[in-house]
Amino acid sequence: MAGPSIDALGQFRLSTGLGPLGAAVNFTNSNEAMLASAIIIVVLFAVGLSARAIVPGRVQALVELLYEFVRNMCVDTIGEEGLRFFPLVFTLFSFILLGNLLGLFPYFFAFTSHIAVTLSLALFVFVFSTGVGFYTHGFRFLKFFVPEGVPAWLLPLLVPIEIISYLSRPVSLSVRLFANMTAGHVMWEVFAGFMLLLTASFGILGAFASVIPLGLNIALVALELLVAGLQAYVFAILTCLYLHDAVHMH
Amino acid sequence: MNESRDQDSFEQRLAAARDNAGLGKPKTDKAQNSASAAQKAINLAMRLGVELVAAMVIAVVIGWGLDQLFHTKPWLMILMVPVGMAAGLRNLMRATGSKTG
């Protein structure tokens, strides 16, 4: 078939970044986006906190808003001792948020749309929260898998259920972020490809008709902005929840 | 002491100024509450579907792995399917925050 076709998944293909040096060490465009988001966060905070005004300017207000938002999330979910984990939660939240938001721009790579990235983040959270559980409670943490107030003969059935429920955490954590980001980007690509197809098949009439997918794409931008923020928030709050379980064991 | 008094009078003046400007508190609070309630509902809805499936996937993978180990294909996998379903429901109960969870 001649003419344009829809290649919805081509946008997730990895290529090497940073020229010949990047090619030599397999530094991909995904790594470029990660580096960019990390640098943006650090620079944003350096700039925002350099003034230390009592009445904050725009950048400082943004930085303080972010800080207080994550801090409240930590304290509300984990409790006062949750502040120990604030740096981790804040790093995860801002990294994922920036990654999601940068991915929305043309020519930027959405690294959160790769399950390899989200799964490593989720596995890290999973291993870390399990480690915190064993660190605070020792081997009594294993009682987490034994529900209270249950007749003993039901335990052989319930303990495997609890263990599987616990093991499914990194899966649900990573798949949620990955699926949401991928789905959004694929929808964009499909609608945009639709415009090309319409124009190629029906000429001037198709060009007018492609206003419809264009409008849909504009609406999708708003939705994707919401999803980008929401998924970063969900990832952070679930991290808090898992840490809460590890610290309080219920 | 002096400082806190200043603070109090500042709060009063701020409240008065907000009232004059029609930025009274109750209105914004209410709007914010309903918006955050809707956002919480969306958050929950986005979680639930994946929670249910994830437990199932893990259970089946464990069953399949044990089958490979003990050469009992496909019985352990089949055995793990209802366990995975139950674990998925357990995840849902926990995600919706029922007290038994």
mmCIF file of C-alpha atoms in Angstrom:
data_model
loop_
_atom_site.group_PDB
_atom_site.id
_atom_site.type_symbol
_atom_site.label_atom_id
_atom_site.label_comp_id
_atom_site.label_asym_id
_atom_site.label_seq_id
_atom_site.Cartn_x
_atom_site.Cartn_y
_atom_site.Cartn_z
ATOM 1 C CA MET A 1 0.000 0.000 0.000
ATOM 2 C CA ALA A 2 1.414 3.336 -1.011
ATOM 3 C CA GLY A 3 1.180 6.534 1.000
ATOM 4 C CA PRO A 4 1.373 7.081 4.725
ATOM 5 C CA SER A 5 0.537 4.359 7.214
ATOM 6 C CA ILE A 6 0.115 4.417 10.963
ATOM 7 C CA ASP A 7 3.193 3.313 12.911
ATOM 8 C CA ALA A 8 1.894 3.733 16.433
ATOM 9 C CA LEU A 9 4.678 1.913 18.247
ATOM 10 C CA GLY A 10 7.625 3.413 16.364
ATOM 11 C CA GLN A 11 7.809 6.241 18.861
ATOM 12 C CA PHE A 12 8.904 3.854 21.605
ATOM 13 C CA ARG A 13 11.856 2.527 19.642
ATOM 14 C CA LEU A 14 15.197 3.109 21.295
ATOM 15 C CA SER A 15 18.049 4.760 19.449
ATOM 16 C CA THR A 16 21.402 5.926 20.707
ATOM 17 C CA GLY A 17 21.796 9.466 21.917
ATOM 18 C CA LEU A 18 24.698 11.878 22.415
ATOM 19 C CA GLY A 19 26.378 11.111 19.076
ATOM 20 C CA PRO A 20 29.264 8.634 18.660
ATOM 21 C CA LEU A 21 30.144 8.674 22.368
ATOM 22 C CA GLY A 22 26.593 7.628 23.263
ATOM 23 C CA ALA A 23 26.668 4.918 20.607
ATOM 24 C CA ALA A 24 29.878 3.500 22.086
ATOM 25 C CA VAL A 25 28.393 3.049 25.576
ATOM 26 C CA ASN A 26 24.785 2.365 24.492
ATOM 27 C CA PHE A 27 23.471 5.609 25.900
ATOM 28 C CA THR A 28 19.921 5.641 24.519
ATOM 29 C CA ASN A 29 17.412 8.409 23.908
ATOM 30 C CA SER A 30 15.534 7.019 26.916
ATOM 31 C CA ASN A 31 18.604 7.671 29.079
ATOM 32 C CA GLU A 32 18.811 11.146 27.601
ATOM 33 C CA ALA A 33 15.259 11.879 28.760
ATOM 34 C CA MET A 34 16.020 10.507 32.233
ATOM 35 C CA LEU A 35 19.120 12.650 32.489
ATOM 36 C CA ALA A 36 17.171 15.681 31.262
ATOM 37 C CA SER A 37 14.430 15.216 33.853
ATOM 38 C CA ALA A 38 16.936 14.744 36.666
ATOM 39 C CA ILE A 39 18.865 17.842 35.617
ATOM 40 C CA ILE A 40 15.675 19.892 35.313
ATOM 41 C CA ILE A 41 14.611 18.943 38.846
ATOM 42 C CA VAL A 42 17.999 19.816 40.324
ATOM 43 C CA VAL A 43 18.248 23.111 38.450
ATOM 44 C CA LEU A 44 14.655 24.005 39.332
ATOM 45 C CA PHE A 45 15.368 23.467 43.007
ATOM 46 C CA ALA A 46 18.700 25.265 42.887
ATOM 47 C CA VAL A 47 17.085 28.280 41.253
ATOM 48 C CA GLY A 48 13.941 28.155 43.371
ATOM 49 C CA LEU A 49 15.747 27.901 46.670
ATOM 50 C CA SER A 50 18.533 30.384 45.911
ATOM 51 C CA ALA A 51 16.339 33.382 46.764
ATOM 52 C CA ARG A 52 14.897 32.084 50.102
ATOM 53 C CA ALA A 53 12.470 34.972 50.195
ATOM 54 C CA ILE A 54 9.760 35.069 52.868
ATOM 55 C CA VAL A 55 7.244 35.959 50.188
ATOM 56 C CA PRO A 56 8.194 33.435 47.495
ATOM 57 C CA GLY A 57 8.502 34.257 43.828
ATOM 58 C CA ARG A 58 7.073 32.009 41.132
ATOM 59 C CA VAL A 59 9.804 29.391 41.021
ATOM 60 C CA GLN A 60 10.187 29.292 44.777
ATOM 61 C CA ALA A 61 6.411 28.944 45.208
ATOM 62 C CA LEU A 62 6.414 26.037 42.759
ATOM 63 C CA VAL A 63 9.259 24.325 44.561
ATOM 64 C CA GLU A 64 7.673 24.853 47.978
ATOM 65 C CA LEU A 65 4.334 23.610 46.680
ATOM 66 C CA LEU A 66 5.944 20.408 45.411
ATOM 67 C CA TYR A 67 7.827 19.927 48.651
ATOM 68 C CA GLU A 68 4.811 20.445 50.874
ATOM 69 C CA PHE A 69 2.595 18.288 48.690
ATOM 70 C CA VAL A 70 4.896 15.281 48.968
ATOM 71 C CA ARG A 71 5.628 15.963 52.634
ATOM 72 C CA ASN A 72 1.920 15.976 53.489
ATOM 73 C CA MET A 73 1.457 12.809 51.477
ATOM 74 C CA CYS A 74 4.233 11.109 53.470
ATOM 75 C CA VAL A 75 2.955 12.251 56.858
ATOM 76 C CA ASP A 76 -0.701 11.489 56.092
ATOM 77 C CA THR A 77 -0.019 8.014 54.722
ATOM 78 C CA ILE A 78 2.902 6.671 56.738
ATOM 79 C CA GLY A 79 2.619 8.818 59.858
ATOM 80 C CA GLU A 80 5.191 11.067 61.520
ATOM 81 C CA GLU A 81 7.971 8.499 61.073
ATOM 82 C CA GLY A 82 7.239 8.656 57.353
ATOM 83 C CA LEU A 83 9.498 11.684 57.124
ATOM 84 C CA ARG A 84 12.439 9.289 57.159
ATOM 85 C CA PHE A 85 11.302 8.106 53.734
ATOM 86 C CA PHE A 86 10.505 11.563 52.413
ATOM 87 C CA PRO A 87 13.662 11.832 50.249
ATOM 88 C CA LEU A 88 12.897 8.526 48.520
ATOM 89 C CA VAL A 89 9.246 9.335 47.880
ATOM 90 C CA PHE A 90 10.072 12.828 46.706
ATOM 91 C CA THR A 91 12.758 11.605 44.327
ATOM 92 C CA LEU A 92 10.454 8.990 42.834
ATOM 93 C CA PHE A 93 7.569 11.432 42.523
ATOM 94 C CA SER A 94 9.500 14.240 40.878
ATOM 95 C CA PHE A 95 11.446 11.902 38.583
ATOM 96 C CA ILE A 96 8.317 10.156 37.321
ATOM 97 C CA LEU A 97 6.340 13.390 37.091
ATOM 98 C CA LEU A 98 9.057 15.089 35.049
ATOM 99 C CA GLY A 99 9.444 11.987 32.879
ATOM 100 C CA ASN A 100 5.720 11.869 32.174
ATOM 101 C CA LEU A 101 5.507 15.574 31.438
ATOM 102 C CA LEU A 102 8.625 15.705 29.248
ATOM 103 C CA GLY A 103 7.313 12.720 27.315
ATOM 104 C CA LEU A 104 4.294 14.775 26.273
ATOM 105 C CA PHE A 105 6.449 17.150 24.226
ATOM 106 C CA PRO A 106 7.238 16.347 20.600
ATOM 107 C CA TYR A 107 10.755 14.931 20.041
ATOM 108 C CA PHE A 108 11.014 13.986 23.718
ATOM 109 C CA PHE A 109 11.140 10.362 24.689
ATOM 110 C CA ALA A 110 8.665 9.193 27.332
ATOM 111 C CA PHE A 111 10.872 6.848 29.350
ATOM 112 C CA THR A 112 7.991 5.904 31.656
ATOM 113 C CA SER A 113 6.349 4.194 28.673
ATOM 114 C CA HIS A 114 8.899 1.380 28.873
ATOM 115 C CA ILE A 115 8.075 -1.443 31.263
ATOM 116 C CA ALA A 116 11.783 -2.025 31.825
ATOM 117 C CA VAL A 117 11.999 1.397 33.481
ATOM 118 C CA THR A 118 8.788 1.259 35.483
ATOM 119 C CA LEU A 119 9.421 -2.321 36.597
ATOM 120 C CA SER A 120 12.885 -1.472 37.879
ATOM 121 C CA LEU A 121 11.451 1.453 39.824
ATOM 122 C CA ALA A 122 8.659 -0.734 41.198
ATOM 123 C CA LEU A 123 11.017 -3.599 42.083
ATOM 124 C CA PHE A 124 13.261 -1.160 43.887
ATOM 125 C CA VAL A 125 10.298 0.107 45.926
ATOM 126 C CA PHE A 126 9.195 -3.484 46.597
ATOM 127 C CA VAL A 127 12.606 -4.684 47.753
ATOM 128 C CA PHE A 128 13.177 -1.531 49.768
ATOM 129 C CA SER A 129 9.825 -1.698 51.593
ATOM 130 C CA THR A 130 10.318 -5.397 52.336
ATOM 131 C CA GLY A 131 13.779 -4.561 53.669
ATOM 132 C CA VAL A 132 12.309 -1.822 55.863
ATOM 133 C CA GLY A 133 9.779 -4.324 57.182
ATOM 134 C CA PHE A 134 12.445 -6.842 58.157
ATOM 135 C CA TYR A 135 14.678 -4.087 59.516
ATOM 136 C CA THR A 136 12.019 -2.661 61.839
ATOM 137 C CA HIS A 137 10.337 -5.904 62.904
ATOM 138 C CA GLY A 138 12.911 -8.623 62.308
ATOM 139 C CA PHE A 139 11.407 -11.993 61.485
ATOM 140 C CA ARG A 140 8.140 -10.970 63.137
ATOM 141 C CA PHE A 141 7.494 -9.197 59.823
ATOM 142 C CA LEU A 142 6.519 -12.616 58.448
ATOM 143 C CA LYS A 143 3.390 -12.371 60.618
ATOM 144 C CA PHE A 144 2.274 -9.790 58.057
ATOM 145 C CA PHE A 145 1.256 -12.753 55.907
ATOM 146 C CA VAL A 146 -0.819 -14.358 58.664
ATOM 147 C CA PRO A 147 -4.197 -12.643 58.958
ATOM 148 C CA GLU A 148 -5.452 -12.146 62.474
ATOM 149 C CA GLY A 149 -8.554 -13.738 63.984
ATOM 150 C CA VAL A 150 -8.748 -16.613 61.542
ATOM 151 C CA PRO A 151 -9.239 -20.296 62.500
ATOM 152 C CA ALA A 152 -5.997 -22.236 62.200
ATOM 153 C CA TRP A 153 -7.291 -24.743 59.630
ATOM 154 C CA LEU A 154 -7.858 -21.884 57.153
ATOM 155 C CA LEU A 155 -4.266 -20.676 57.366
ATOM 156 C CA PRO A 156 -2.759 -23.049 54.747
ATOM 157 C CA LEU A 157 -5.222 -21.505 52.298
ATOM 158 C CA LEU A 158 -4.924 -17.891 53.389
ATOM 159 C CA VAL A 159 -1.158 -17.571 53.726
ATOM 160 C CA PRO A 160 -0.458 -18.354 50.030
ATOM 161 C CA ILE A 161 -3.179 -15.871 49.090
ATOM 162 C CA GLU A 162 -1.553 -13.180 51.206
ATOM 163 C CA ILE A 163 1.884 -13.952 49.789
ATOM 164 C CA ILE A 164 0.661 -13.762 46.194
ATOM 165 C CA SER A 165 -1.197 -10.574 46.989
ATOM 166 C CA TYR A 166 2.050 -9.164 48.357
ATOM 167 C CA LEU A 167 4.123 -10.357 45.392
ATOM 168 C CA SER A 168 1.679 -8.808 42.933
ATOM 169 C CA ARG A 169 2.509 -5.334 44.218
ATOM 170 C CA PRO A 170 5.442 -4.527 41.920
ATOM 171 C CA VAL A 171 3.486 -5.872 38.955
ATOM 172 C CA SER A 172 0.454 -3.685 39.527
ATOM 173 C CA LEU A 173 2.657 -0.718 40.404
ATOM 174 C CA SER A 174 4.713 -0.909 37.222
ATOM 175 C CA VAL A 175 2.019 -2.012 34.780
ATOM 176 C CA ARG A 176 -0.263 0.838 35.795
ATOM 177 C CA LEU A 177 2.274 3.558 35.015
ATOM 178 C CA PHE A 178 3.577 1.865 31.875
ATOM 179 C CA ALA A 179 0.105 1.091 30.456
ATOM 180 C CA ASN A 180 -1.249 4.569 31.054
ATOM 181 C CA MET A 181 1.675 6.311 29.394
ATOM 182 C CA THR A 182 1.880 3.904 26.469
ATOM 183 C CA ALA A 183 -1.865 4.015 25.807
ATOM 184 C CA GLY A 184 -1.903 7.796 25.743
ATOM 185 C CA HIS A 185 1.012 8.065 23.325
ATOM 186 C CA VAL A 186 -0.392 5.378 21.031
ATOM 187 C CA MET A 187 -3.745 7.155 20.870
ATOM 188 C CA TRP A 188 -2.008 10.392 19.900
ATOM 189 C CA GLU A 189 -0.046 8.676 17.189
ATOM 190 C CA VAL A 190 -3.099 6.875 15.812
ATOM 191 C CA PHE A 191 -5.210 10.015 15.591
ATOM 192 C CA ALA A 192 -2.355 11.982 14.048
ATOM 193 C CA GLY A 193 -1.761 9.201 11.515
ATOM 194 C CA PHE A 194 -5.468 9.263 10.787
ATOM 195 C CA MET A 195 -5.165 12.884 9.665
ATOM 196 C CA LEU A 196 -2.444 11.950 7.179
ATOM 197 C CA LEU A 197 -4.464 8.996 5.907
ATOM 198 C CA LEU A 198 -7.594 11.106 5.422
ATOM 199 C CA THR A 199 -5.694 13.751 3.486
ATOM 200 C CA ALA A 200 -3.934 11.161 1.359
ATOM 201 C CA SER A 201 -7.136 9.300 0.482
ATOM 202 C CA PHE A 202 -9.698 12.078 -0.024
ATOM 203 C CA GLY A 203 -7.554 15.059 -0.984
ATOM 204 C CA ILE A 204 -8.946 18.451 -0.041
ATOM 205 C CA LEU A 205 -12.115 16.958 1.435
ATOM 206 C CA GLY A 206 -10.043 14.721 3.682
ATOM 207 C CA ALA A 207 -7.948 17.677 4.786
ATOM 208 C CA PHE A 208 -11.122 19.354 6.047
ATOM 209 C CA ALA A 209 -12.361 16.140 7.651
ATOM 210 C CA SER A 210 -9.079 15.732 9.516
ATOM 211 C CA VAL A 211 -10.166 18.595 11.746
ATOM 212 C CA ILE A 212 -12.038 15.937 13.736
ATOM 213 C CA PRO A 213 -9.000 13.834 14.735
ATOM 214 C CA LEU A 214 -7.096 17.070 15.333
ATOM 215 C CA GLY A 215 -9.774 18.181 17.781
ATOM 216 C CA LEU A 216 -9.649 14.793 19.481
ATOM 217 C CA ASN A 217 -5.893 15.098 19.809
ATOM 218 C CA ILE A 218 -6.224 18.519 21.402
ATOM 219 C CA ALA A 219 -8.684 17.081 23.911
ATOM 220 C CA LEU A 220 -6.254 14.214 24.500
ATOM 221 C CA VAL A 221 -3.501 16.682 25.432
ATOM 222 C CA ALA A 222 -5.578 17.791 28.394
ATOM 223 C CA LEU A 223 -6.314 14.200 29.360
ATOM 224 C CA GLU A 224 -2.660 13.213 29.061
ATOM 225 C CA LEU A 225 -1.603 16.117 31.263
ATOM 226 C CA LEU A 226 -4.018 14.833 33.894
ATOM 227 C CA VAL A 227 -2.802 11.249 33.489
ATOM 228 C CA ALA A 228 0.856 12.308 33.705
ATOM 229 C CA GLY A 229 0.290 14.037 37.039
ATOM 230 C CA LEU A 230 -2.072 11.410 38.344
ATOM 231 C CA GLN A 231 0.154 8.439 37.606
ATOM 232 C CA ALA A 232 3.155 10.064 39.257
ATOM 233 C CA TYR A 233 0.932 10.768 42.257
ATOM 234 C CA VAL A 234 -0.430 7.216 42.324
ATOM 235 C CA PHE A 235 3.079 5.752 42.154
ATOM 236 C CA ALA A 236 4.224 7.946 45.036
ATOM 237 C CA ILE A 237 1.189 7.311 47.218
ATOM 238 C CA LEU A 238 1.413 3.548 46.682
ATOM 239 C CA THR A 239 5.073 3.698 47.668
ATOM 240 C CA CYS A 240 3.918 5.450 50.839
ATOM 241 C CA LEU A 241 1.238 2.800 51.416
ATOM 242 C CA TYR A 242 3.720 -0.053 51.076
ATOM 243 C CA LEU A 243 6.119 1.676 53.432
ATOM 244 C CA HIS A 244 3.237 2.169 55.851
ATOM 245 C CA ASP A 245 2.555 -1.565 55.756
ATOM 246 C CA ALA A 246 6.245 -2.262 56.330
ATOM 247 C CA VAL A 247 6.470 0.100 59.302
ATOM 248 C CA HIS A 248 3.128 -0.609 60.984
ATOM 249 C CA MET A 249 2.402 -4.150 59.762
ATOM 250 C CA HIS A 250 -1.337 -3.648 59.216
ATOM 251 C CA MET B 1 4.536 37.191 72.285
ATOM 252 C CA ASN B 2 4.545 40.384 70.321
ATOM 253 C CA GLU B 3 5.249 38.466 67.162
ATOM 254 C CA SER B 4 2.301 36.094 67.599
ATOM 255 C CA ARG B 5 -0.015 39.034 68.212
ATOM 256 C CA ASP B 6 1.144 40.562 64.971
ATOM 257 C CA GLN B 7 0.501 37.252 63.308
ATOM 258 C CA ASP B 8 -3.050 37.121 64.702
ATOM 259 C CA SER B 9 -3.940 40.610 63.596
ATOM 260 C CA PHE B 10 -2.468 39.837 60.200
ATOM 261 C CA GLU B 11 -4.686 36.758 59.910
ATOM 262 C CA GLN B 12 -7.729 38.828 60.874
ATOM 263 C CA ARG B 13 -6.933 41.520 58.360
ATOM 264 C CA LEU B 14 -6.302 38.898 55.701
ATOM 265 C CA ALA B 15 -9.650 37.231 56.421
ATOM 266 C CA ALA B 16 -11.425 40.603 56.282
ATOM 267 C CA ALA B 17 -9.743 41.474 53.010
ATOM 268 C CA ARG B 18 -10.695 38.085 51.543
ATOM 269 C CA ASP B 19 -14.322 38.596 52.622
ATOM 270 C CA ASN B 20 -14.398 42.028 51.015
ATOM 271 C CA ALA B 21 -12.988 40.624 47.795
ATOM 272 C CA GLY B 22 -15.592 37.847 47.771
ATOM 273 C CA LEU B 23 -12.978 35.162 48.419
ATOM 274 C CA GLY B 24 -14.771 33.854 51.508
ATOM 275 C CA LYS B 25 -13.532 30.514 52.720
ATOM 276 C CA PRO B 26 -16.640 28.260 52.654
ATOM 277 C CA LYS B 27 -17.120 28.562 48.911
ATOM 278 C CA THR B 28 -13.570 27.645 47.909
ATOM 279 C CA ASP B 29 -13.482 24.862 50.493
ATOM 280 C CA LYS B 30 -16.576 23.241 49.106
ATOM 281 C CA ALA B 31 -15.399 23.428 45.516
ATOM 282 C CA GLN B 32 -12.037 22.011 46.521
ATOM 283 C CA ASN B 33 -13.638 19.178 48.478
ATOM 284 C CA SER B 34 -15.779 17.953 45.618
ATOM 285 C CA ALA B 35 -12.839 18.242 43.218
ATOM 286 C CA SER B 36 -10.537 16.248 45.483
ATOM 287 C CA ALA B 37 -13.272 13.671 46.082
ATOM 288 C CA ALA B 38 -13.619 13.214 42.332
ATOM 289 C CA GLN B 39 -9.855 12.942 42.005
ATOM 290 C CA LYS B 40 -9.733 10.303 44.737
ATOM 291 C CA ALA B 41 -12.437 8.336 42.943
ATOM 292 C CA ILE B 42 -10.468 8.476 39.688
ATOM 293 C CA ASN B 43 -7.309 7.363 41.502
ATOM 294 C CA LEU B 44 -9.131 4.390 42.968
ATOM 295 C CA ALA B 45 -10.743 3.404 39.679
ATOM 296 C CA MET B 46 -7.350 3.464 37.960
ATOM 297 C CA ARG B 47 -5.889 1.169 40.594
ATOM 298 C CA LEU B 48 -8.538 -1.505 40.835
ATOM 299 C CA GLY B 49 -8.413 -3.121 37.405
ATOM 300 C CA VAL B 50 -4.682 -3.677 37.485
ATOM 301 C CA GLU B 51 -4.735 -4.950 41.085
ATOM 302 C CA LEU B 52 -7.120 -7.736 40.122
ATOM 303 C CA VAL B 53 -5.095 -8.903 37.136
ATOM 304 C CA ALA B 54 -1.649 -8.545 38.700
ATOM 305 C CA ALA B 55 -2.311 -11.116 41.444
ATOM 306 C CA MET B 56 -3.627 -13.542 38.834
ATOM 307 C CA VAL B 57 -0.515 -13.108 36.680
ATOM 308 C CA ILE B 58 1.848 -13.652 39.609
ATOM 309 C CA ALA B 59 -0.046 -16.745 40.758
ATOM 310 C CA VAL B 60 -0.013 -18.304 37.294
ATOM 311 C CA VAL B 61 3.671 -17.542 36.806
ATOM 312 C CA ILE B 62 4.532 -19.133 40.166
ATOM 313 C CA GLY B 63 2.412 -22.173 39.323
ATOM 314 C CA TRP B 64 4.052 -22.516 35.914
ATOM 315 C CA GLY B 65 7.520 -22.182 37.449
ATOM 316 C CA LEU B 66 6.792 -24.869 40.051
ATOM 317 C CA ASP B 67 5.463 -27.107 37.266
ATOM 318 C CA GLN B 68 8.753 -26.707 35.413
ATOM 319 C CA LEU B 69 10.590 -27.562 38.605
ATOM 320 C CA PHE B 70 8.629 -30.663 39.592
ATOM 321 C CA HIS B 71 7.570 -31.811 36.075
ATOM 322 C CA THR B 72 3.921 -31.779 37.070
ATOM 323 C CA LYS B 73 2.604 -29.822 34.102
ATOM 324 C CA PRO B 74 -0.088 -28.413 34.209
ATOM 325 C CA TRP B 75 -1.511 -29.273 37.609
ATOM 326 C CA LEU B 76 0.168 -26.740 39.891
ATOM 327 C CA MET B 77 -0.656 -23.938 37.477
ATOM 328 C CA ILE B 78 -4.304 -24.945 37.493
ATOM 329 C CA LEU B 79 -4.178 -25.162 41.264
ATOM 330 C CA MET B 80 -2.776 -21.652 41.483
ATOM 331 C CA VAL B 81 -5.532 -20.072 39.365
ATOM 332 C CA PRO B 82 -8.196 -19.988 42.104
ATOM 333 C CA VAL B 83 -5.548 -18.885 44.594
ATOM 334 C CA GLY B 84 -4.628 -16.036 42.238
ATOM 335 C CA MET B 85 -8.272 -15.038 41.924
ATOM 336 C CA ALA B 86 -8.624 -14.956 45.687
ATOM 337 C CA ALA B 87 -5.434 -12.908 45.992
ATOM 338 C CA GLY B 88 -6.787 -10.468 43.400
ATOM 339 C CA LEU B 89 -9.958 -10.039 45.418
ATOM 340 C CA ARG B 90 -7.808 -9.588 48.511
ATOM 341 C CA ASN B 91 -5.956 -6.805 46.672
ATOM 342 C CA LEU B 92 -9.273 -5.162 45.799
ATOM 343 C CA MET B 93 -10.454 -5.307 49.411
ATOM 344 C CA ARG B 94 -7.209 -3.754 50.522
ATOM 345 C CA ALA B 95 -7.282 -1.062 47.814
ATOM 346 C CA THR B 96 -10.818 -0.018 48.654
ATOM 347 C CA GLY B 97 -9.708 0.282 52.253
ATOM 348 C CA SER B 98 -12.169 -1.969 54.039
ATOM 349 C CA LYS B 99 -11.194 -2.383 57.684
ATOM 350 C CA THR B 100 -10.787 -6.140 57.424
ATOM 351 C CA GLY B 101 -7.954 -5.582 54.950
#
